[in-house]
CSV table of C-alpha atoms in Angstrom, one decimal:
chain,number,residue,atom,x,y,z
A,259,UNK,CA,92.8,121.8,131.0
A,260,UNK,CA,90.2,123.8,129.9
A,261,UNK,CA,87.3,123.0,127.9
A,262,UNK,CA,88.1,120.9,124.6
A,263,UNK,CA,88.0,123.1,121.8
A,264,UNK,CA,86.8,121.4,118.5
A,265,UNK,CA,90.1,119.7,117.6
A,266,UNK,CA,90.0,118.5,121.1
A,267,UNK,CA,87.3,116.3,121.1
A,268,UNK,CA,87.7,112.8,122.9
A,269,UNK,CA,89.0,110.5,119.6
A,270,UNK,CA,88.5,106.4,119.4
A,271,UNK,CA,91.9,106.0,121.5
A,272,UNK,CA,90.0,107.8,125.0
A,273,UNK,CA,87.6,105.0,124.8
A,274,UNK,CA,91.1,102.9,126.1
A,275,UNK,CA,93.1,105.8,127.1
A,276,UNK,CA,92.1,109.4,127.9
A,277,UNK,CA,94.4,110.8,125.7
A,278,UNK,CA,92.3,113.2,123.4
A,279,UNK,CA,93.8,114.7,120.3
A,280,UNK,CA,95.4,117.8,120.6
A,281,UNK,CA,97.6,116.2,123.8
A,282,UNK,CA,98.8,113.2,121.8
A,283,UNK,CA,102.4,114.6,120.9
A,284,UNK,CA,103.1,116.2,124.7
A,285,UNK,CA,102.0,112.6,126.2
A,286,UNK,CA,103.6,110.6,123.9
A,287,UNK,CA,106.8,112.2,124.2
A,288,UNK,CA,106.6,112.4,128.4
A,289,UNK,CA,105.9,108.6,128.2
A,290,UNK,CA,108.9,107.7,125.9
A,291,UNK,CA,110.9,110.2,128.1
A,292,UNK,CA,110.4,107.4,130.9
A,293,UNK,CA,110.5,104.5,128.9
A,294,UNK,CA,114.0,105.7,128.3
A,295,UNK,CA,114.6,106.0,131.7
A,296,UNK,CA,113.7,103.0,133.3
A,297,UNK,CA,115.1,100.5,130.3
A,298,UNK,CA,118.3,102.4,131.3
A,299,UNK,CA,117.7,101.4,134.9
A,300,UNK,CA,116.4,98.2,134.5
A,301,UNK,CA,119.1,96.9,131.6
A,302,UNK,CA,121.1,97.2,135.4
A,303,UNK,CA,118.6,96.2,137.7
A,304,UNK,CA,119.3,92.9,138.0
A,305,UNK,CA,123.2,92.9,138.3
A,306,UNK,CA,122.7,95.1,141.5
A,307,UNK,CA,120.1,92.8,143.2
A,308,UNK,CA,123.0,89.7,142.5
A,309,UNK,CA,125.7,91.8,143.9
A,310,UNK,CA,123.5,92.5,146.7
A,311,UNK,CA,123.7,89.0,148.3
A,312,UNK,CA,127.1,88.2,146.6
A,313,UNK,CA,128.1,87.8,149.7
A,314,UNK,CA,125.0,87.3,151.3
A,315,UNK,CA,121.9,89.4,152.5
A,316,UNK,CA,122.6,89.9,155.9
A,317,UNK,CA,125.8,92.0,154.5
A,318,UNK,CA,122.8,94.3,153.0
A,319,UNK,CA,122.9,96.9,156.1
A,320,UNK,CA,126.0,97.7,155.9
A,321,UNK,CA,125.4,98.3,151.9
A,322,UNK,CA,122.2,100.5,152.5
A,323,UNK,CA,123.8,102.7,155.6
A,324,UNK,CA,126.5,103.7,152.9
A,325,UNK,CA,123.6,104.5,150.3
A,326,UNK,CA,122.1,106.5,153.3
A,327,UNK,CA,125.2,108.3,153.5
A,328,UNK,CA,125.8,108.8,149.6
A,329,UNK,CA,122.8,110.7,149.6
A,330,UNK,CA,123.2,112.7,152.4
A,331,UNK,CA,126.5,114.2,150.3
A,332,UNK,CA,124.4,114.4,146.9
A,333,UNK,CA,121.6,115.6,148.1
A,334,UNK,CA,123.6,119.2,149.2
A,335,UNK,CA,125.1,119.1,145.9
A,336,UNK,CA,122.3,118.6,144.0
A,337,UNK,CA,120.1,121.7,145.8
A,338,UNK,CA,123.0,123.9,145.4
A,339,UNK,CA,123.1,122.9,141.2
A,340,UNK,CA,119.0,123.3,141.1
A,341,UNK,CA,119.3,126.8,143.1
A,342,UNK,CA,121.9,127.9,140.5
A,343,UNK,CA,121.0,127.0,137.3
A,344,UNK,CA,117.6,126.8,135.3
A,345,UNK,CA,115.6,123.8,134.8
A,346,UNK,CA,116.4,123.1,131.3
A,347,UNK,CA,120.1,123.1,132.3
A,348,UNK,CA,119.8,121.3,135.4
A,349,UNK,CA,117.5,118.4,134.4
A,350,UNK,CA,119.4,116.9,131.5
A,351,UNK,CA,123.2,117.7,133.2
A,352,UNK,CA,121.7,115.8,135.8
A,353,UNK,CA,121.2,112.4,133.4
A,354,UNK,CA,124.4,113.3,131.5
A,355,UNK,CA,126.6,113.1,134.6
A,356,UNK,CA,125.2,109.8,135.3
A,357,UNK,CA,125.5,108.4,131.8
A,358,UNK,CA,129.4,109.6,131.7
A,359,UNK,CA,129.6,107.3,135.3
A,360,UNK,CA,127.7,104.2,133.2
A,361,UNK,CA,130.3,104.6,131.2
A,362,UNK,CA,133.3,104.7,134.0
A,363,UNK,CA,131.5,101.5,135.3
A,364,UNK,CA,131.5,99.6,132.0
A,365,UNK,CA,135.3,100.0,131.6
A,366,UNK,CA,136.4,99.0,135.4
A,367,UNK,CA,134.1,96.3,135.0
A,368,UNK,CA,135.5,94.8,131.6
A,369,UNK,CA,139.3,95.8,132.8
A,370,UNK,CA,139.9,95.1,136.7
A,371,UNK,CA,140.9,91.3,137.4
A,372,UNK,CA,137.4,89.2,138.7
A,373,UNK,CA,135.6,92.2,136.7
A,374,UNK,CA,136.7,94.3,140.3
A,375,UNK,CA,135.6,91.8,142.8
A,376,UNK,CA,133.3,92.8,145.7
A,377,UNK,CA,134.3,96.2,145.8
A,378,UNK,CA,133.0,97.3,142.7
A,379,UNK,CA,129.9,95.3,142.7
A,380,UNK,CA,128.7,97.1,146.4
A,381,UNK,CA,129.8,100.6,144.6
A,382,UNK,CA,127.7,99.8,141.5
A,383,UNK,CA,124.8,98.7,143.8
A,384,UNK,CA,125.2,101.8,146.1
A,385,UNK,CA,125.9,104.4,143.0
A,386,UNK,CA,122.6,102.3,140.9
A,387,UNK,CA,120.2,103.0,143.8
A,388,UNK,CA,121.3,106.9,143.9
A,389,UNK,CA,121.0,106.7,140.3
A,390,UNK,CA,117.2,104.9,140.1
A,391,UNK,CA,116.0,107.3,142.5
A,392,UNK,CA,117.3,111.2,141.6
A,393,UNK,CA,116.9,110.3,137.8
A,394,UNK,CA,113.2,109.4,138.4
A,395,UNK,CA,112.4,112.0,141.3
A,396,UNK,CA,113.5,115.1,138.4
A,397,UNK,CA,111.2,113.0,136.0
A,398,UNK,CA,108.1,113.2,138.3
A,399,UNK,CA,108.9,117.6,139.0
A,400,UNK,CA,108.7,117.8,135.7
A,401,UNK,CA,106.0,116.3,135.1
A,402,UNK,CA,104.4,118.4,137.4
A,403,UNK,CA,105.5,121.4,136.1
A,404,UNK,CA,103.6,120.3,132.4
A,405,UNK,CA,100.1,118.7,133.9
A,406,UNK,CA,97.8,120.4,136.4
A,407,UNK,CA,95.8,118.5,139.1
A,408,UNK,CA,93.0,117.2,136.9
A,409,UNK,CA,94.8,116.1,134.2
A,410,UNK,CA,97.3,114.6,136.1
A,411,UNK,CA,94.6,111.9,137.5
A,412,UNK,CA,93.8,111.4,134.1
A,413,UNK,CA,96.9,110.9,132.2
A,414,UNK,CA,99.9,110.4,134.9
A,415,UNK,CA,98.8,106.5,134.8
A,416,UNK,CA,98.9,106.5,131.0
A,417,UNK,CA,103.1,108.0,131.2
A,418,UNK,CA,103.7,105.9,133.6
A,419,UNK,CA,102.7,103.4,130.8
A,420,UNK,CA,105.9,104.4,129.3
A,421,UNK,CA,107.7,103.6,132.3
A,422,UNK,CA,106.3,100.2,132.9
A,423,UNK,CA,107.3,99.4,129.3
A,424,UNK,CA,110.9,100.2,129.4
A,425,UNK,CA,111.0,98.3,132.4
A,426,UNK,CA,109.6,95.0,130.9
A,427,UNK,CA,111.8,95.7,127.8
A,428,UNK,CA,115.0,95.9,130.1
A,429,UNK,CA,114.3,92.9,132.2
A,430,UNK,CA,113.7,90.8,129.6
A,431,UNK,CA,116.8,92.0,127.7
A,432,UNK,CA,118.8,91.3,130.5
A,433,UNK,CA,117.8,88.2,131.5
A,434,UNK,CA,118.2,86.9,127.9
A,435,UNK,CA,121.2,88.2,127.1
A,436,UNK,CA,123.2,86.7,130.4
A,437,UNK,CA,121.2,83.3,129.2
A,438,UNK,CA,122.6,83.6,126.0
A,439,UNK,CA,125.9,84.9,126.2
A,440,UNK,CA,127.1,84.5,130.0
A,441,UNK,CA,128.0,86.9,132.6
A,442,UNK,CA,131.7,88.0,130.6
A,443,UNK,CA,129.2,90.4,128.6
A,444,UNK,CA,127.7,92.2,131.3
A,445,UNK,CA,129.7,95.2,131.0
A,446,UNK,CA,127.7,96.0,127.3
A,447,UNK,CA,124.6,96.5,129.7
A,448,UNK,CA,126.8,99.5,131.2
A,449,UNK,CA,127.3,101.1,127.9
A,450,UNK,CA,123.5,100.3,126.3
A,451,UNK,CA,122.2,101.8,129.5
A,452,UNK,CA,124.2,104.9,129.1
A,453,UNK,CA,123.3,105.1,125.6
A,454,UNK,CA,119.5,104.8,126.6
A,455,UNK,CA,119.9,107.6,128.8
A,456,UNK,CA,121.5,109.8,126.6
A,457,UNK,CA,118.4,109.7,124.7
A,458,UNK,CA,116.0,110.5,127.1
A,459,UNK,CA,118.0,114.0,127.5
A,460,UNK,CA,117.1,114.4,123.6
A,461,UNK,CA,113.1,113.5,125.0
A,462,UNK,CA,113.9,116.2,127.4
A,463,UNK,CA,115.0,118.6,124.8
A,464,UNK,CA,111.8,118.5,122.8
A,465,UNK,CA,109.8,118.8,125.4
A,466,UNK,CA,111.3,122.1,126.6
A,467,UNK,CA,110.9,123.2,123.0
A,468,UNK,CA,107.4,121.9,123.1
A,469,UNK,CA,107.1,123.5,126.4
A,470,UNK,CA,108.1,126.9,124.5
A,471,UNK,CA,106.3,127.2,121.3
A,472,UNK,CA,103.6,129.6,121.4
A,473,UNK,CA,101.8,127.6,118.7
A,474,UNK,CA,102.0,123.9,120.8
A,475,UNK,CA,99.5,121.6,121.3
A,476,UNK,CA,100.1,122.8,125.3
A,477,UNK,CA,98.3,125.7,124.5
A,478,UNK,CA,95.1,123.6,124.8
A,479,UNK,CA,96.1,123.8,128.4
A,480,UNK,CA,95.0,125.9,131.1
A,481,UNK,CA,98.5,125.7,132.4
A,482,UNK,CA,100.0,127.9,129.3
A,483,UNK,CA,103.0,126.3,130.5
A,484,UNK,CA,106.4,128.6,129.9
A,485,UNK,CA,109.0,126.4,131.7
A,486,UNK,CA,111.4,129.2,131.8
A,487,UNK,CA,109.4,131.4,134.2
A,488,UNK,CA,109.3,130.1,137.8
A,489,UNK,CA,112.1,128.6,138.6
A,490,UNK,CA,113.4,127.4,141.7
A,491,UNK,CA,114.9,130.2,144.2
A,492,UNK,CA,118.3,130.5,144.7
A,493,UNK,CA,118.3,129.1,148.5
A,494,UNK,CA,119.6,125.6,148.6
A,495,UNK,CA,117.7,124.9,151.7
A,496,UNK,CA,114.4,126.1,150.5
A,497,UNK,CA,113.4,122.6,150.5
A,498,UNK,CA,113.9,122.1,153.9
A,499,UNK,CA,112.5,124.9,155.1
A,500,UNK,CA,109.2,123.9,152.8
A,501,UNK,CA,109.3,120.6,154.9
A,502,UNK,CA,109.6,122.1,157.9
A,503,UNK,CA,106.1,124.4,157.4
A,504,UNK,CA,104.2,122.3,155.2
A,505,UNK,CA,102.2,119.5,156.6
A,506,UNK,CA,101.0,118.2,153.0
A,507,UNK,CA,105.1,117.3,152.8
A,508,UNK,CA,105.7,115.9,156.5
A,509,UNK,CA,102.7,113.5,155.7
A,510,UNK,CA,104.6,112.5,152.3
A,511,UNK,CA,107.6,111.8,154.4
A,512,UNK,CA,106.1,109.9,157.0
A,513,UNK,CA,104.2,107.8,154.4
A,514,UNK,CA,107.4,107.6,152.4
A,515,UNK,CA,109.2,106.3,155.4
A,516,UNK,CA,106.4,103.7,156.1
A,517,UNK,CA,106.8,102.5,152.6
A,518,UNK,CA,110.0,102.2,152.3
A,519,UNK,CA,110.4,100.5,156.2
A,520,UNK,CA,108.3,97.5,154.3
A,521,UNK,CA,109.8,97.5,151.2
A,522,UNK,CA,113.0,96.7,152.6
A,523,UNK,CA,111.1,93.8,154.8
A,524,UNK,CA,110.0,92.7,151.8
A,525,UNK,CA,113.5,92.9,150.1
A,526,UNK,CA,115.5,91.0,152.8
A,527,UNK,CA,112.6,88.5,153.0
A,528,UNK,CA,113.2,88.1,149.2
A,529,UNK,CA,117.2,87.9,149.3
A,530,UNK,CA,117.2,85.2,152.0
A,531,UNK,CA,114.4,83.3,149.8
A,532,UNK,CA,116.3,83.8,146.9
A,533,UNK,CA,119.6,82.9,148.2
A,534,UNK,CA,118.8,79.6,149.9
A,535,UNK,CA,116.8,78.3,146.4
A,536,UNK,CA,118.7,79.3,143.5
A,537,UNK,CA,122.8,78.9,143.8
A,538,UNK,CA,125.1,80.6,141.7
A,539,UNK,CA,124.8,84.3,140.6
A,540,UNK,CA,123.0,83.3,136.4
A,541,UNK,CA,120.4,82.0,138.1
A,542,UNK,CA,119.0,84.6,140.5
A,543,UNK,CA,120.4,86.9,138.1
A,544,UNK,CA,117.6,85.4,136.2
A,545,UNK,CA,114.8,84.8,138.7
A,546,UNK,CA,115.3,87.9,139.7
A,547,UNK,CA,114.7,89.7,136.1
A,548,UNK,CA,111.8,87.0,135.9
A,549,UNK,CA,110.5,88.9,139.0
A,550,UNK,CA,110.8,92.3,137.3
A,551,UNK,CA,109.3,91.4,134.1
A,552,UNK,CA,106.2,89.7,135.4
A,553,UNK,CA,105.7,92.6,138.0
A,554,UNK,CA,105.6,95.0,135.0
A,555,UNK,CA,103.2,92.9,133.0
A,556,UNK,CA,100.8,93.2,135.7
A,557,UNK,CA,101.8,97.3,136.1
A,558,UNK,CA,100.8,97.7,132.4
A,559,UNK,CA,98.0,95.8,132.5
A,560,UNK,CA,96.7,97.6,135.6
A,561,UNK,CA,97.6,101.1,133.8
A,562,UNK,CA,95.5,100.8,130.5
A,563,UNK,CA,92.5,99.1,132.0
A,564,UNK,CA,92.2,100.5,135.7
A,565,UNK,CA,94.7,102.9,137.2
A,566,UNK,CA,93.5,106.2,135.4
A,567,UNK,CA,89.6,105.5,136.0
A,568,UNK,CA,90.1,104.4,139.4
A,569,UNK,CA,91.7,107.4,140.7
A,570,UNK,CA,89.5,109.2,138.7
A,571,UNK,CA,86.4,108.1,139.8
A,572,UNK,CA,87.9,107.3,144.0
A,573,UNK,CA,89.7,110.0,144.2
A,574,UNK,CA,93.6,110.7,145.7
A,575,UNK,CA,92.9,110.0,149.2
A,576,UNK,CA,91.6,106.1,148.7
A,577,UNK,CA,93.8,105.7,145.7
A,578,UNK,CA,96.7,105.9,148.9
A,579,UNK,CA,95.2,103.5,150.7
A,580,UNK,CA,95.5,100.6,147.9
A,581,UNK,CA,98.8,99.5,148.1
A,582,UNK,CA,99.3,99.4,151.5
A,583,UNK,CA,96.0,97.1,152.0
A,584,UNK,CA,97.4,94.7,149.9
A,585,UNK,CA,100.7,95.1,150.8
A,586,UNK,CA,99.6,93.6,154.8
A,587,UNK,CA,97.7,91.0,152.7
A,588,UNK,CA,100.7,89.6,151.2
A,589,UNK,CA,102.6,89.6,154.3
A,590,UNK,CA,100.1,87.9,156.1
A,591,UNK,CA,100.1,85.7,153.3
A,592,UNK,CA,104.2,85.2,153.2
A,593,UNK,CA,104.2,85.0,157.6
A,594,UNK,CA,101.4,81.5,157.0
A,595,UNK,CA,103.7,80.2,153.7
A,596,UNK,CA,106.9,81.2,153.7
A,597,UNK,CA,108.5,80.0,150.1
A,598,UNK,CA,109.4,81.5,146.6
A,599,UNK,CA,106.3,81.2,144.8
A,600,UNK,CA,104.3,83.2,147.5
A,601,UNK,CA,106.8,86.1,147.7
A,602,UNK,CA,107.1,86.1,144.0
A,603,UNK,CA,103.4,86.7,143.7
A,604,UNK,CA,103.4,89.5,146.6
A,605,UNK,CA,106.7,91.1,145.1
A,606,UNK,CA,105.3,91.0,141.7
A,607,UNK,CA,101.8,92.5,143.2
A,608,UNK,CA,102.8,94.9,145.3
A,609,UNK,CA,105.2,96.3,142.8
A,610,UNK,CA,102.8,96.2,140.0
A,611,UNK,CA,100.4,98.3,142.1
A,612,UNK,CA,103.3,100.3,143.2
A,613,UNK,CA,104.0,101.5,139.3
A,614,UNK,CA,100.4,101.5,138.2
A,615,UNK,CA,98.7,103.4,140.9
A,616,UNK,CA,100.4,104.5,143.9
A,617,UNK,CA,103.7,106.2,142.4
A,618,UNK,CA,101.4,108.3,139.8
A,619,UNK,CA,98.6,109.3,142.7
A,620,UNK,CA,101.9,110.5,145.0
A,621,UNK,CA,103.4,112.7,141.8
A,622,UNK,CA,99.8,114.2,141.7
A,623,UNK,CA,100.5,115.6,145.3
A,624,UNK,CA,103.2,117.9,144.3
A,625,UNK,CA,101.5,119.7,140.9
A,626,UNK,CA,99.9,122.9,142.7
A,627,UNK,CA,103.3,123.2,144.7
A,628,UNK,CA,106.1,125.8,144.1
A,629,UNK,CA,109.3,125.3,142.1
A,630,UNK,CA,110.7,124.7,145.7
A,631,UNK,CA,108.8,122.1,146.3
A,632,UNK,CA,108.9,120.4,143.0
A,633,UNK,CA,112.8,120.0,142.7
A,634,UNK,CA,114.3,120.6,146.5
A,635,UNK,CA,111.5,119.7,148.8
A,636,UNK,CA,110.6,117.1,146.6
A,637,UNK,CA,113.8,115.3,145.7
A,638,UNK,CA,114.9,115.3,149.7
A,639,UNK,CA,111.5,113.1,150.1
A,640,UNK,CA,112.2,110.7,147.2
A,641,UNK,CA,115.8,109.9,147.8
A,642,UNK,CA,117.2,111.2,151.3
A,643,UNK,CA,113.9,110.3,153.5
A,644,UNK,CA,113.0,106.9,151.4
A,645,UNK,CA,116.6,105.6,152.2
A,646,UNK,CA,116.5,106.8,155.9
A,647,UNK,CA,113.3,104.3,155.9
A,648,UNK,CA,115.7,101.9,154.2
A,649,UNK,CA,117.9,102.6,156.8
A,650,UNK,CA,115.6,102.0,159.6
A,651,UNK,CA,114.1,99.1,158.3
A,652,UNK,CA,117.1,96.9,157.0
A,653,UNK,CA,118.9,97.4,160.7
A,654,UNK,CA,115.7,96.6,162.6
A,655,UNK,CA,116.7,92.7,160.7
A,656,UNK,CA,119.5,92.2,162.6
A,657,UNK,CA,117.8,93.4,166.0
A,658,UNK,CA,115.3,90.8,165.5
A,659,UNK,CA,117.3,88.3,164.6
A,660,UNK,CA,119.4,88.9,167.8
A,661,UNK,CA,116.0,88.6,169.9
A,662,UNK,CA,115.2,85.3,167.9
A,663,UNK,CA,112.3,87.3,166.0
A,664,UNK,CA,111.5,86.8,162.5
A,665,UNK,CA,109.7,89.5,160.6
A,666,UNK,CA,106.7,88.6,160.4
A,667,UNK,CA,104.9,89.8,163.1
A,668,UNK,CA,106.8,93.7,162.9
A,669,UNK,CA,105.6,93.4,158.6
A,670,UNK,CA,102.6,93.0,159.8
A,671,UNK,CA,102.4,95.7,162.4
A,672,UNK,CA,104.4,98.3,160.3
A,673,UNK,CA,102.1,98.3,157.6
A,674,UNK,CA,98.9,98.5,159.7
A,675,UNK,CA,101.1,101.7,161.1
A,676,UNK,CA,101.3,103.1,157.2
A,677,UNK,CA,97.7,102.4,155.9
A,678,UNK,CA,96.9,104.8,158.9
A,679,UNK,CA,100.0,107.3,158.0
A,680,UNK,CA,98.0,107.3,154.2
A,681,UNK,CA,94.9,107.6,156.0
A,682,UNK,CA,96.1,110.8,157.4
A,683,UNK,CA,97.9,111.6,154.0
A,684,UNK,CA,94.5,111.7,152.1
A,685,UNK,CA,93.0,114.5,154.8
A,686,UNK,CA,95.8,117.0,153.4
A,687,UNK,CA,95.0,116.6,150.0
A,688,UNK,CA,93.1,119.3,148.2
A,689,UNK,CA,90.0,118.1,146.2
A,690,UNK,CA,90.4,118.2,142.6
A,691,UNK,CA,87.3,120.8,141.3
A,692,UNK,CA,85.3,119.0,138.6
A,693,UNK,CA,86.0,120.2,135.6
A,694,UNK,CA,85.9,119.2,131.5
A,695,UNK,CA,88.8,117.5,131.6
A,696,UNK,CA,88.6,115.3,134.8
């Protein structure tokens, strides 16, 4: 942003967050865009983790080869809408499509006998992972396409507030409501969480129209941000022709892969844990919403008091280096004492830090980059190349257990492998100038 004029002054809320008047409205309205978005993700959340190990978590890499494959057909589909049609069409027919499928789910789930059995849960858990990850990658582009590089260390932590609070909100909705009213009311969380999303397209709506008027608060910005110039080109495979040259977004990839390659050690780890200790599907329906609610205590916690002026004051490059530091901590910690309280505190640290610090710092990498980039380039990494890690990951399990391995030892080694993929992640990153606003 450019220098604060006189209505831009820093006001008694920077003091907690650096929001300074004249950005209230835009910020306010990005962060209840993903509040939205997440409570409608995480009303659902735990249903798909139960289903996961309904029949047991070593059935989970068969389930995640066929999300691998699901978005190697949407992913096509989706480049050929974004090279066809402009952003402010795109973006919320994206959400709508979805929320008419919430919908479909809701009924088969209330009308097919044994609310559809095993079929319908591994369809739901495959269609809710496509859903959780496009729905929040087109979130993040267009972020980027409102914020530039300094204030997006200075206020992407503060929307991702937002997030973090329609997470908590969902979880703990979920988990009372089955408590209270037993699993023959689940399918109500299919037709709340299309509702939910409905309203984020309105969020979306104003903030095109925000985006637009001449006389916005944007235009304290040094962006001048007119979201109907620069759209994406009409190639469908710009994106992965960007990926091809660009060595800012084959270091995203590799890092993305890296992450993801632990995160599923970490989520088989936490499925076999869960399914030897808690025995029918209400009660690690529950632990497992306990999980997500106290992992997004800790993310808001983290966002209002640290994220923003740490990566402020560290800068991008050691910002990626955080979580995966702690993330070989807590497998060294879960190799030495293996048991559900450990990996509760891991999962719910890791995440938090996840949320809080390293999602925001990764959305900052794509802010100077072309439309491209943003929505093509950008959307392959989140969802195609993060399940290929998925991929890799969850059928490197049954390898090891073939060769009487556990994980322990390869967790270990795979994330000394990514703090030096993040390592070589923060040497492509351009330094943010100093400026006013940073």
């Amino acid at each position: 942003m450019t220098p604060p004029s006189k209505n831009t002054s820093p006001t008694t809320l920077f003091r907690i967050v650096p929001i300074r008047s004249g950005e209230t409205r835009i910020v306010l309205l990005s962060a209840c865009y993903f509040f939205l978005l997440l409570l409608s993700y995480y009303l659902l959340r735990p249903l798909r983790e139960t289903y996961g190990i309904s029949r047991g978590a070593d059935q989970l890499p068969v389930i995640w080869s066929c999300t691998l494959g699901v978005m190697a057909l949407i992913n096509p589909v989706y480049s050929f809408l974004v090279a066809r049609w402009p952003r402010r069409v795109f973006i919320p027919g994206t959400y709508q499509c979805f929320a008419t499928m919430l919908v479909v789910f809701g009924i088969l789930y209330s009308s097919l006998p044994n609310h559809g059995g095993t079929a319908l849960g591994y369809t739901f858990y495959v269609w809710l992972s496509v859903f959780n990850l496009f729905v929040v990658s087109i979130f993040w582009a267009f972020m980027a396409d409102l914020y530039n590089r300094a204030d997006g260390q200075r206020l992407f932590g503060i929307i991702a507030i937002g997030g973090t609070l329609g997470a908590i909100v969902g979880s703990a909705f979920t988990a009372e409501c089955i408590s209270w009213l037993g699993a023959e009311y689940v399918h109500w969380l299919f037709y709340i969480s299309a509702f939910v999303l409905e309203l984020a397209v309105i969020c979306i709506s104003l903030l095109f129209k925000l985006a637009s008027n001449s006389n916005s608060e944007l235009q304290v910005s040094s962006n001048r941000i007119n979201v109907d110039s620069g759209e994406p080109s009409p190639s469908a495979t710009a994106g992965l022709a960007l990926i091809g040259k660009s060595r800012l977004l084959q270091s995203i990839s590799s890092y993305m892969i890296l992450y993801a390659i632990a995160g599923t050690f970490l989520y088989i780890m936490q499925g076999s844990i869960v399914e030897a200790v808690f025995a029918d599907i209400a009660s690690r329906t529950i632990a497992f919403a306990r999980i997500d609610l106290w992992t997004n205590i800790l993310t808001l916690v983290a966002q209002l008091f640290l994220a923003h002026r740490l990566v402020v004051r560290v800068g991008i490059p050691i910002s990626l280096l955080i979580l995966p530091i702690v993330t070989l901590l807590g497998f060294g910690s879960l190799w030495l004492f293996p048991g559900f309280a450990v990996l509760a505190v891991f999962q719910v640290a890791r995440r938090g830090l996840h949320y809080a610090i390293d999602r925001p710092v990764r959305e900052m990498l794509y802010i100077p980059l072309s439309p491209d980039a943003k929505y093509k380039a950008k959307s392959f990494i989140d969802t195609f190349v993060y399940r290929t890690g998925d991929f890799i990951g969850v059928w490197i399990t049954p390898l090891l257990k073939a060769m009487s391995l556990s994980l322990g030892l390869p967790s270990i080694a795979l994330t000394a492998l990514w703090i030096g993929s993040a390592t070589w992640l923060g040497r492509h990153v351009d330094p943010v100038k100093k400026s006013h606003s940073s």
